[in-house]
Amino acid sequence: DAEITQSPRHKITETGRQVTLACHQTWNHNNMFWYRQDLGHGLRLIHYSYGVHDTNKGEVSDGYSVSRSNTEDLPLTLESAASSQTSVYFCASSFGRGNTEAFFGQGTRLTVV
Amino acid sequence: ILNVEQSPQSLHVQEGDSTNFTCSFPSSNFYALHWYRWETAKSPEALFVMTLNGDEKKKGRISATLNTKEGYSYLYIKGSQPEDSATYLCAFIGQNFVFGPGTRLSVLP
């Protein structure tokens, strides 16, 4: 079955380190998204991509970057991890612009110490 | 920053009660409105995808309506059951995909 997977599921890192969270989908979806979930804020959009080599900033993009070299993957990189980036990160993908539902990965819990 | 709001923030109802939530969103640059159900320790799962003003969708005991001109959508749950306990998210799709903060529903047996 097609799916969307995130790795790792849990990570602890130190302040200042570079961290990359992986997101891989096998639906051949054009659109991929990264969100962070924080208490009181729900899901906030970090970056998104509407196709290969396309990337766009979301609401809370500072300190994060993404690249889309193929359809299946959208890795999220924290250039220099900060304690404020401790959060649960969700990746999602969808086929159409918005007329089809998004499918979510299982989430990655990142702790920056 | 787009303002997508949901009310109430949380809700406690008794088993068998019917309930409804509201999602309000910008009335301009509208492309679609989604509703998702998010259980604790799981990932959000789609309930409805709505694109046209006046859309009404139904899935079992859950239904939703859409008013794009005034910028709101209602989600209704008829005869709530304990398994309906979850956070219900709406997502406004315009230039990108923006979620509201969610309504946390607790259904007491």
Coordinates of N, CA and C in Angstrom, one line a residue:
Chain A
D1 N 0.8 -1.2 0.0 CA 0.0 0.0 0.0 C 0.9 1.2 0.0
A2 N 0.4 2.3 -0.7 CA 1.1 3.5 -0.7 C 1.0 4.1 0.7
E3 N 2.1 4.9 1.1 CA 2.1 5.5 2.4 C 3.0 6.7 2.4
I4 N 3.0 7.3 3.6 CA 3.9 8.4 3.9 C 4.6 8.1 5.2
T5 N 5.9 8.2 5.2 CA 6.6 7.8 6.4 C 7.6 8.9 6.8
Q6 N 7.8 9.1 8.1 CA 8.7 10.0 8.6 C 9.8 9.3 9.4
S7 N 11.0 9.8 9.4 CA 12.0 9.3 10.2 C 13.0 10.4 10.6
P8 N 13.6 10.3 11.8 CA 13.2 9.3 12.8 C 11.9 9.6 13.5
R9 N 11.4 8.8 14.3 CA 10.1 9.1 15.1 C 10.4 9.9 16.3
H10 N 11.6 9.7 16.9 CA 12.0 10.5 18.0 C 13.5 10.9 17.8
K11 N 13.8 12.1 18.2 CA 15.2 12.5 18.2 C 15.5 13.6 19.2
I12 N 16.6 13.4 19.9 CA 17.1 14.4 20.8 C 18.4 14.9 20.3
T13 N 18.6 16.2 20.2 CA 19.8 16.8 19.7 C 20.2 18.0 20.5
E14 N 21.4 18.5 20.3 CA 21.9 19.6 21.1 C 21.7 20.9 20.3
T15 N 21.6 22.0 21.1 CA 21.5 23.3 20.5 C 22.7 23.5 19.6
G16 N 22.4 24.1 18.4 CA 23.4 24.4 17.5 C 23.7 23.4 16.4
R17 N 23.3 22.2 16.6 CA 23.5 21.1 15.6 C 22.6 21.2 14.5
Q18 N 23.0 20.7 13.3 CA 22.2 20.6 12.2 C 21.4 19.3 12.2
V19 N 20.1 19.4 12.0 CA 19.3 18.2 12.1 C 18.4 18.1 10.8
T20 N 18.3 16.9 10.3 CA 17.4 16.7 9.1 C 16.4 15.6 9.4
L21 N 15.1 16.0 9.2 CA 14.0 15.1 9.4 C 13.6 14.6 8.0
A22 N 13.4 13.3 7.8 CA 13.0 12.8 6.5 C 11.5 12.6 6.4
C23 N 11.0 12.8 5.2 CA 9.6 12.5 4.8 C 9.6 11.8 3.5
H24 N 9.0 10.7 3.4 CA 9.0 9.9 2.1 C 7.6 9.4 1.8
Q25 N 7.1 9.7 0.6 CA 5.7 9.2 0.3 C 5.8 8.5 -1.0
T26 N 4.9 7.5 -1.1 CA 4.9 6.6 -2.3 C 3.7 6.7 -3.1
W27 N 2.9 7.8 -2.9 CA 1.7 8.0 -3.7 C 2.0 8.8 -5.0
N28 N 3.2 9.3 -5.1 CA 3.5 10.1 -6.3 C 2.7 11.4 -6.2
H29 N 2.5 11.9 -5.0 CA 1.8 13.2 -4.8 C 2.7 14.3 -5.2
N30 N 2.1 15.3 -5.8 CA 2.9 16.5 -6.2 C 3.2 17.4 -5.0
N31 N 2.2 17.5 -4.1 CA 2.3 18.5 -3.0 C 2.8 17.8 -1.7
M32 N 3.7 18.5 -1.0 CA 4.2 18.0 0.3 C 4.4 19.2 1.2
F33 N 4.1 18.9 2.5 CA 4.1 20.0 3.5 C 4.8 19.5 4.8
W34 N 5.3 20.5 5.5 CA 5.9 20.3 6.8 C 5.2 21.2 7.8
Y35 N 4.7 20.6 8.9 CA 4.1 21.4 9.9 C 4.7 21.1 11.3
R36 N 4.6 22.0 12.2 CA 5.0 21.7 13.6 C 3.8 21.9 14.4
Q37 N 3.7 21.0 15.5 CA 2.6 21.1 16.4 C 3.0 21.5 17.7
D38 N 2.5 22.6 18.2 CA 2.8 23.1 19.5 C 1.5 23.4 20.3
L39 N 1.6 23.2 21.6 CA 0.4 23.4 22.5 C -0.1 24.8 22.3
G40 N -1.4 25.0 22.0 CA -2.0 26.3 21.8 C -1.9 26.8 20.4
H41 N -1.1 26.1 19.5 CA -1.0 26.7 18.2 C -1.5 25.7 17.1
G42 N -1.8 24.5 17.4 CA -2.3 23.6 16.4 C -1.2 23.2 15.5
L43 N -1.5 23.1 14.2 CA -0.5 22.8 13.2 C -0.1 24.1 12.5
R44 N 1.2 24.4 12.5 CA 1.7 25.6 11.8 C 2.6 25.2 10.6
L45 N 2.3 25.8 9.5 CA 3.0 25.4 8.2 C 4.4 26.0 8.2
I46 N 5.4 25.1 8.0 CA 6.8 25.5 8.0 C 7.3 25.8 6.5
H47 N 7.2 24.8 5.7 CA 7.5 24.9 4.3 C 6.6 24.0 3.5
Y48 N 6.5 24.3 2.2 CA 5.7 23.4 1.4 C 6.3 23.4 0.0
S49 N 5.9 22.3 -0.8 CA 6.4 22.2 -2.1 C 5.2 21.7 -3.0
Y50 N 5.1 22.2 -4.2 CA 4.1 21.8 -5.1 C 4.7 21.0 -6.3
G51 N 5.9 20.6 -6.2 CA 6.5 19.8 -7.2 C 8.0 19.8 -7.1
V52 N 8.6 18.9 -7.9 CA 10.1 18.8 -7.9 C 10.7 20.2 -8.1
H53 N 11.7 20.5 -7.3 CA 12.5 21.8 -7.4 C 11.7 23.0 -6.9
D54 N 10.4 22.8 -6.5 CA 9.6 23.9 -6.0 C 9.6 23.9 -4.5
T55 N 9.9 25.0 -3.8 CA 9.8 25.1 -2.4 C 9.3 26.4 -2.0
N56 N 8.5 26.5 -0.9 CA 7.9 27.8 -0.5 C 7.9 27.9 1.0
K57 N 8.0 29.1 1.5 CA 8.0 29.3 2.9 C 6.6 29.4 3.5
G58 N 6.4 28.8 4.6 CA 5.2 28.9 5.3 C 5.2 29.9 6.4
E59 N 4.3 29.8 7.3 CA 4.1 30.8 8.4 C 5.3 30.9 9.3
V60 N 6.0 29.7 9.6 CA 7.1 29.7 10.6 C 8.3 29.1 10.0
S61 N 8.8 29.7 8.9 CA 9.9 29.0 8.2 C 11.3 29.4 8.7
D62 N 11.5 30.4 9.5 CA 12.8 30.9 10.0 C 13.5 29.7 10.7
G63 N 14.7 29.5 10.3 CA 15.5 28.4 10.9 C 15.4 27.0 10.3
Y64 N 14.5 26.9 9.3 CA 14.3 25.7 8.6 C 14.5 25.8 7.1
S65 N 14.9 24.7 6.5 CA 15.0 24.7 5.0 C 14.5 23.4 4.5
V66 N 14.1 23.4 3.2 CA 13.7 22.1 2.6 C 14.2 22.1 1.2
S67 N 14.3 20.9 0.6 CA 14.7 20.8 -0.8 C 13.9 19.7 -1.4
R68 N 13.5 19.8 -2.7 CA 12.7 18.8 -3.3 C 13.4 18.3 -4.6
S69 N 14.2 17.3 -4.5 CA 15.0 16.8 -5.6 C 14.2 15.7 -6.4
N70 N 13.2 15.1 -5.8 CA 12.4 14.1 -6.4 C 11.0 14.2 -5.9
T71 N 10.1 13.5 -6.5 CA 8.7 13.5 -6.1 C 8.4 13.0 -4.7
E72 N 9.2 11.9 -4.3 CA 8.9 11.2 -3.1 C 9.3 11.8 -1.8
D73 N 10.3 12.7 -1.8 CA 11.0 13.1 -0.6 C 11.0 14.6 -0.4
L74 N 10.7 15.0 0.8 CA 10.9 16.4 1.2 C 11.5 16.5 2.6
P75 N 12.9 16.4 2.6 CA 13.6 16.5 3.9 C 13.5 17.9 4.5
L76 N 13.3 18.0 5.8 CA 13.3 19.2 6.5 C 14.6 19.4 7.3
T77 N 15.3 20.5 7.1 CA 16.6 20.7 7.8 C 16.5 21.8 8.8
L78 N 16.9 21.6 10.0 CA 17.1 22.7 11.0 C 18.6 23.0 10.9
E79 N 18.9 24.2 10.5 CA 20.3 24.6 10.2 C 21.1 24.6 11.4
S80 N 20.6 25.2 12.5 CA 21.2 25.3 13.8 C 20.2 25.2 14.9
A81 N 20.0 24.0 15.4 CA 18.8 23.7 16.2 C 18.8 24.6 17.4
A82 N 17.6 25.1 17.8 CA 17.4 25.9 19.0 C 16.3 25.3 19.8
S83 N 16.3 25.6 21.1 CA 15.4 25.0 22.0 C 13.9 25.3 21.6
S84 N 13.8 26.5 21.0 CA 12.4 26.9 20.5 C 11.9 26.0 19.4
Q85 N 12.8 25.1 18.8 CA 12.4 24.2 17.8 C 12.0 22.8 18.3
T86 N 12.0 22.7 19.7 CA 11.5 21.5 20.3 C 10.0 21.4 20.0
S87 N 9.6 20.3 19.3 CA 8.2 20.3 18.9 C 7.9 18.9 18.3
V88 N 6.7 18.7 17.9 CA 6.4 17.5 17.1 C 6.2 18.0 15.6
Y89 N 6.8 17.3 14.7 CA 6.8 17.7 13.3 C 6.0 16.7 12.5
F90 N 5.1 17.2 11.7 CA 4.3 16.4 10.8 C 4.6 16.7 9.3
C91 N 4.7 15.7 8.6 CA 4.8 15.8 7.1 C 3.5 15.4 6.5
A92 N 3.1 16.0 5.4 CA 1.8 15.6 4.8 C 2.0 15.7 3.3
S93 N 1.2 15.0 2.5 CA 1.2 15.1 1.1 C -0.2 15.1 0.5
S94 N -0.3 15.6 -0.7 CA -1.6 15.6 -1.3 C -1.4 15.6 -2.8
F95 N -2.4 15.1 -3.6 CA -2.2 15.0 -5.0 C -2.6 16.3 -5.7
G96 N -3.8 16.8 -5.5 CA -4.3 18.0 -6.1 C -3.9 19.2 -5.3
R97 N -4.3 20.3 -5.9 CA -4.0 21.6 -5.2 C -4.7 21.7 -3.9
G98 N -5.9 21.3 -3.8 CA -6.6 21.3 -2.5 C -8.0 20.6 -2.6
N99 N -8.2 20.1 -3.8 CA -9.5 19.4 -4.0 C -9.4 17.9 -3.6
T100 N -8.2 17.6 -3.1 CA -8.1 16.2 -2.5 C -7.5 16.3 -1.2
E101 N -7.7 15.3 -0.3 CA -7.3 15.4 1.0 C -5.8 15.2 1.1
A102 N -5.3 15.7 2.3 CA -3.9 15.5 2.6 C -3.7 14.3 3.5
F103 N -2.6 13.6 3.3 CA -2.3 12.4 4.1 C -1.1 12.7 5.0
F104 N -1.1 12.3 6.2 CA -0.1 12.7 7.2 C 0.8 11.5 7.6
G105 N 2.1 11.9 7.8 CA 3.0 10.9 8.4 C 2.7 10.8 9.9
Q106 N 3.5 9.9 10.5 CA 3.2 9.6 12.0 C 3.7 10.6 12.9
G107 N 4.5 11.6 12.4 CA 5.1 12.6 13.3 C 6.5 12.2 13.8
T108 N 7.3 13.3 14.0 CA 8.6 13.1 14.6 C 8.7 14.1 15.8
R109 N 9.0 13.5 16.9 CA 9.1 14.3 18.1 C 10.6 14.7 18.3
L110 N 10.9 16.0 18.2 CA 12.2 16.5 18.3 C 12.4 17.3 19.5
T111 N 13.4 16.9 20.3 CA 13.8 17.6 21.5 C 15.2 18.2 21.3
V112 N 15.3 19.5 21.5 CA 16.6 20.2 21.4 C 17.0 20.6 22.8
V113 N 18.1 20.1 23.3 CA 18.6 20.3 24.6 C 19.8 21.2 24.7
Chain B
I1 N -0.2 36.6 7.5 CA -0.6 35.3 8.0 C -2.1 35.2 8.0
L2 N -2.5 34.1 7.4 CA -4.0 33.9 7.2 C -4.6 33.6 8.6
N3 N -5.8 34.1 8.8 CA -6.5 33.9 10.1 C -7.6 32.8 9.9
V4 N -7.3 31.6 10.4 CA -8.3 30.6 10.3 C -8.6 30.3 11.8
E5 N -9.8 30.5 12.2 CA -10.2 30.3 13.6 C -11.3 29.2 13.7
Q6 N -11.3 28.6 14.9 CA -12.2 27.5 15.2 C -12.8 27.8 16.6
S7 N -14.1 27.5 16.7 CA -14.7 27.6 18.0 C -15.7 26.5 18.2
P8 N -15.9 26.1 19.4 CA -15.2 26.5 20.6 C -13.8 25.8 20.6
Q9 N -12.9 26.2 21.5 CA -11.6 25.6 21.6 C -11.7 24.2 22.1
S10 N -12.6 24.0 23.1 CA -12.9 22.6 23.6 C -14.3 22.5 24.0
L11 N -14.7 21.2 24.0 CA -16.1 20.9 24.3 C -16.3 19.6 25.0
H12 N -17.1 19.6 26.0 CA -17.4 18.3 26.7 C -18.9 18.0 26.5
V13 N -19.3 16.9 26.0 CA -20.7 16.6 25.8 C -20.9 15.2 26.4
Q14 N -22.2 14.9 26.6 CA -22.6 13.6 27.1 C -22.9 12.7 25.9
E15 N -22.6 11.4 26.0 CA -22.9 10.4 25.0 C -24.4 10.6 24.6
G16 N -24.6 10.6 23.2 CA -25.9 10.8 22.7 C -26.3 12.2 22.3
D17 N -25.5 13.2 22.9 CA -25.8 14.6 22.5 C -25.3 14.9 21.1
S18 N -26.0 15.8 20.5 CA -25.5 16.3 19.2 C -24.7 17.6 19.4
T19 N -23.8 17.9 18.5 CA -22.9 19.0 18.8 C -22.4 19.6 17.4
N20 N -21.9 20.8 17.4 CA -21.4 21.4 16.2 C -20.3 22.3 16.5
F21 N -19.4 22.5 15.6 CA -18.2 23.4 15.7 C -18.2 24.3 14.5
T22 N -17.5 25.4 14.7 CA -17.4 26.4 13.6 C -15.9 26.6 13.2
C23 N -15.7 26.8 11.9 CA -14.5 27.2 11.3 C -14.7 28.4 10.5
S24 N -13.9 29.5 10.8 CA -14.1 30.7 10.0 C -12.7 31.0 9.3
F25 N -12.8 31.5 8.1 CA -11.7 31.7 7.3 C -11.8 32.9 6.4
P26 N -10.8 33.3 5.7 CA -10.9 34.5 4.8 C -11.8 34.1 3.7
S27 N -12.6 35.1 3.2 CA -13.5 34.8 2.1 C -12.9 35.1 0.8
S28 N -11.6 35.5 0.8 CA -11.0 35.8 -0.5 C -9.9 34.7 -0.7
N29 N -9.6 34.5 -2.0 CA -8.6 33.5 -2.4 C -8.9 32.1 -1.9
F30 N -10.2 31.8 -1.9 CA -10.6 30.5 -1.4 C -10.5 29.5 -2.5
Y31 N -9.9 28.3 -2.2 CA -9.8 27.2 -3.1 C -10.6 26.0 -2.6
A32 N -10.4 25.7 -1.3 CA -11.0 24.5 -0.7 C -11.0 24.6 0.8
L33 N -11.8 23.9 1.5 CA -11.9 23.8 2.9 C -11.9 22.3 3.3
H34 N -11.0 21.9 4.2 CA -11.0 20.5 4.6 C -11.3 20.4 6.1
W35 N -11.9 19.3 6.5 CA -12.0 18.9 7.9 C -11.3 17.6 8.2
Y36 N -10.5 17.6 9.3 CA -9.8 16.5 9.7 C -10.1 16.1 11.1
R37 N -10.0 14.8 11.4 CA -10.2 14.3 12.7 C -8.8 13.8 13.2
W38 N -8.5 14.2 14.4 CA -7.1 14.0 15.0 C -7.2 13.4 16.4
E39 N -7.0 12.1 16.4 CA -7.0 11.4 17.7 C -5.7 11.5 18.4
T40 N -5.7 11.4 19.7 CA -4.4 11.5 20.4 C -3.5 10.4 20.0
A41 N -2.2 10.8 19.9 CA -1.1 9.9 19.5 C -1.3 9.3 18.1
K42 N -2.1 9.9 17.3 CA -2.2 9.4 15.9 C -2.0 10.7 15.0
S43 N -2.2 10.4 13.7 CA -2.0 11.5 12.7 C -3.4 12.0 12.3
P44 N -3.5 13.2 11.9 CA -4.9 13.7 11.4 C -5.3 12.9 10.2
E45 N -6.6 12.7 10.1 CA -7.2 11.9 9.0 C -8.4 12.8 8.4
A46 N -8.5 12.8 7.1 CA -9.5 13.6 6.5 C -10.9 13.1 6.7
L47 N -11.8 14.1 7.0 CA -13.2 13.8 7.0 C -13.9 14.3 5.7
F48 N -13.7 15.5 5.4 CA -14.4 16.1 4.2 C -13.4 17.0 3.5
V49 N -13.6 17.1 2.2 CA -13.0 18.1 1.3 C -14.2 18.8 0.6
M50 N -14.2 20.1 0.8 CA -15.3 20.9 0.3 C -14.8 22.1 -0.5
T51 N -15.4 22.3 -1.7 CA -14.8 23.3 -2.6 C -15.8 24.3 -3.1
L52 N -17.1 24.0 -3.0 CA -18.1 24.9 -3.6 C -19.0 25.5 -2.5
N53 N -19.3 26.8 -2.7 CA -20.2 27.4 -1.7 C -21.5 26.7 -1.7
G54 N -22.0 26.4 -0.5 CA -23.2 25.7 -0.3 C -23.0 24.2 -0.2
D55 N -21.8 23.7 -0.4 CA -21.5 22.3 -0.2 C -22.0 21.7 1.1
E56 N -22.6 20.6 1.1 CA -22.9 19.8 2.3 C -22.4 18.4 2.1
K57 N -21.6 17.9 3.1 CA -21.1 16.6 3.0 C -21.5 15.8 4.2
K58 N -21.7 14.5 4.1 CA -22.1 13.7 5.2 C -21.3 12.4 5.2
K59 N -20.9 11.9 6.4 CA -20.3 10.6 6.5 C -20.8 10.0 7.8
G60 N -21.8 9.1 7.7 CA -22.3 8.5 8.9 C -23.1 9.6 9.8
R61 N -22.6 9.8 11.0 CA -23.3 10.7 11.9 C -22.6 12.1 11.8
I62 N -21.6 12.3 11.0 CA -20.9 13.5 10.9 C -21.3 14.2 9.5
S63 N -21.5 15.5 9.6 CA -21.8 16.2 8.4 C -21.2 17.6 8.5
A64 N -21.0 18.3 7.3 CA -20.4 19.6 7.3 C -21.1 20.4 6.2
T65 N -21.1 21.7 6.4 CA -21.6 22.7 5.5 C -20.5 23.7 5.2
L66 N -20.7 24.4 4.1 CA -19.7 25.4 3.7 C -20.3 26.7 3.1
N67 N -19.9 27.8 3.6 CA -20.3 29.1 3.1 C -19.1 29.9 2.8
T68 N -18.7 30.0 1.5 CA -17.5 30.6 1.2 C -17.6 32.2 1.1
K69 N -18.9 32.6 0.9 CA -19.1 34.1 0.8 C -18.9 34.8 2.1
E70 N -19.3 34.1 3.2 CA -19.2 34.7 4.5 C -18.0 34.1 5.2
G71 N -17.4 33.1 4.7 CA -16.2 32.6 5.3 C -16.4 31.7 6.5
Y72 N -17.3 30.7 6.5 CA -17.4 29.8 7.6 C -17.9 28.4 7.1
S73 N -17.5 27.5 8.0 CA -18.0 26.1 7.8 C -18.4 25.5 9.1
Y74 N -19.4 24.7 9.1 CA -19.9 24.1 10.3 C -19.7 22.6 10.2
L75 N -19.2 21.9 11.3 CA -19.2 20.5 11.4 C -20.2 20.0 12.4
Y76 N -21.0 19.1 12.1 CA -22.0 18.6 13.0 C -21.8 17.1 13.3
I77 N -22.0 16.8 14.6 CA -21.9 15.4 15.0 C -23.3 15.0 15.7
K78 N -24.0 14.1 15.1 CA -25.3 13.7 15.6 C -25.1 12.5 16.6
G79 N -25.7 12.6 17.7 CA -25.6 11.4 18.7 C -24.2 11.0 19.0
S80 N -23.4 12.0 19.6 CA -22.0 11.7 19.9 C -21.8 10.5 20.7
Q81 N -20.7 9.8 20.3 CA -20.2 8.6 21.0 C -18.8 8.8 21.5
P82 N -18.5 8.0 22.6 CA -17.1 8.2 23.1 C -16.0 8.1 22.1
E83 N -16.2 7.3 21.1 CA -15.1 7.2 20.1 C -15.0 8.4 19.2
D84 N -16.0 9.3 19.3 CA -15.9 10.6 18.6 C -14.9 11.6 19.2
S85 N -14.5 11.2 20.4 CA -13.5 12.1 21.2 C -12.2 12.3 20.4
A86 N -11.9 13.5 20.0 CA -10.8 13.8 19.2 C -10.7 15.3 19.1
T87 N -9.6 15.7 18.4 CA -9.5 17.2 18.0 C -9.9 17.3 16.5
Y88 N -10.8 18.2 16.2 CA -11.3 18.4 14.9 C -10.7 19.6 14.3
L89 N -10.0 19.5 13.2 CA -9.3 20.5 12.6 C -9.9 20.9 11.2
C90 N -10.0 22.2 11.0 CA -10.3 22.6 9.6 C -9.1 23.2 9.0
A91 N -9.0 23.1 7.6 CA -7.8 23.6 6.9 C -8.3 24.4 5.7
F92 N -7.9 25.7 5.6 CA -8.2 26.6 4.6 C -7.1 26.4 3.5
I93 N -7.6 26.1 2.3 CA -6.7 26.0 1.2 C -6.9 27.2 0.2
G94 N -5.9 28.1 0.2 CA -5.9 29.2 -0.7 C -4.6 29.1 -1.5
Q95 N -3.6 30.0 -1.1 CA -2.3 29.9 -1.7 C -1.6 28.7 -1.2
N96 N -1.8 28.4 0.1 CA -1.2 27.2 0.7 C -2.3 26.6 1.6
F97 N -1.8 25.8 2.5 CA -2.7 24.9 3.3 C -2.5 25.3 4.8
V98 N -3.5 26.1 5.3 CA -3.4 26.6 6.6 C -4.5 26.0 7.5
F99 N -4.0 25.4 8.7 CA -5.0 24.8 9.6 C -5.4 25.8 10.7
G100 N -6.6 25.6 11.1 CA -7.1 26.2 12.3 C -6.5 25.6 13.6
P101 N -6.8 26.1 14.7 CA -6.2 25.6 16.0 C -6.9 24.4 16.5
G102 N -8.1 24.1 15.9 CA -8.8 22.8 16.3 C -9.8 23.0 17.4
T103 N -10.8 22.1 17.5 CA -11.7 22.0 18.6 C -11.5 20.7 19.2
R104 N -11.3 20.6 20.5 CA -11.1 19.4 21.2 C -12.4 18.9 21.7
L105 N -12.9 17.8 21.3 CA -14.2 17.2 21.7 C -13.9 16.0 22.7
S106 N -14.6 16.1 23.8 CA -14.6 14.9 24.7 C -16.0 14.5 24.9
V107 N -16.3 13.2 24.6 CA -17.6 12.7 24.8 C -17.6 11.8 26.0
L108 N -18.4 12.1 27.0 CA -18.4 11.4 28.2 C -19.5 10.3 28.2
P109 N -19.2 9.0 28.6 CA -20.1 8.0 28.5 C -21.2 8.1 29.6

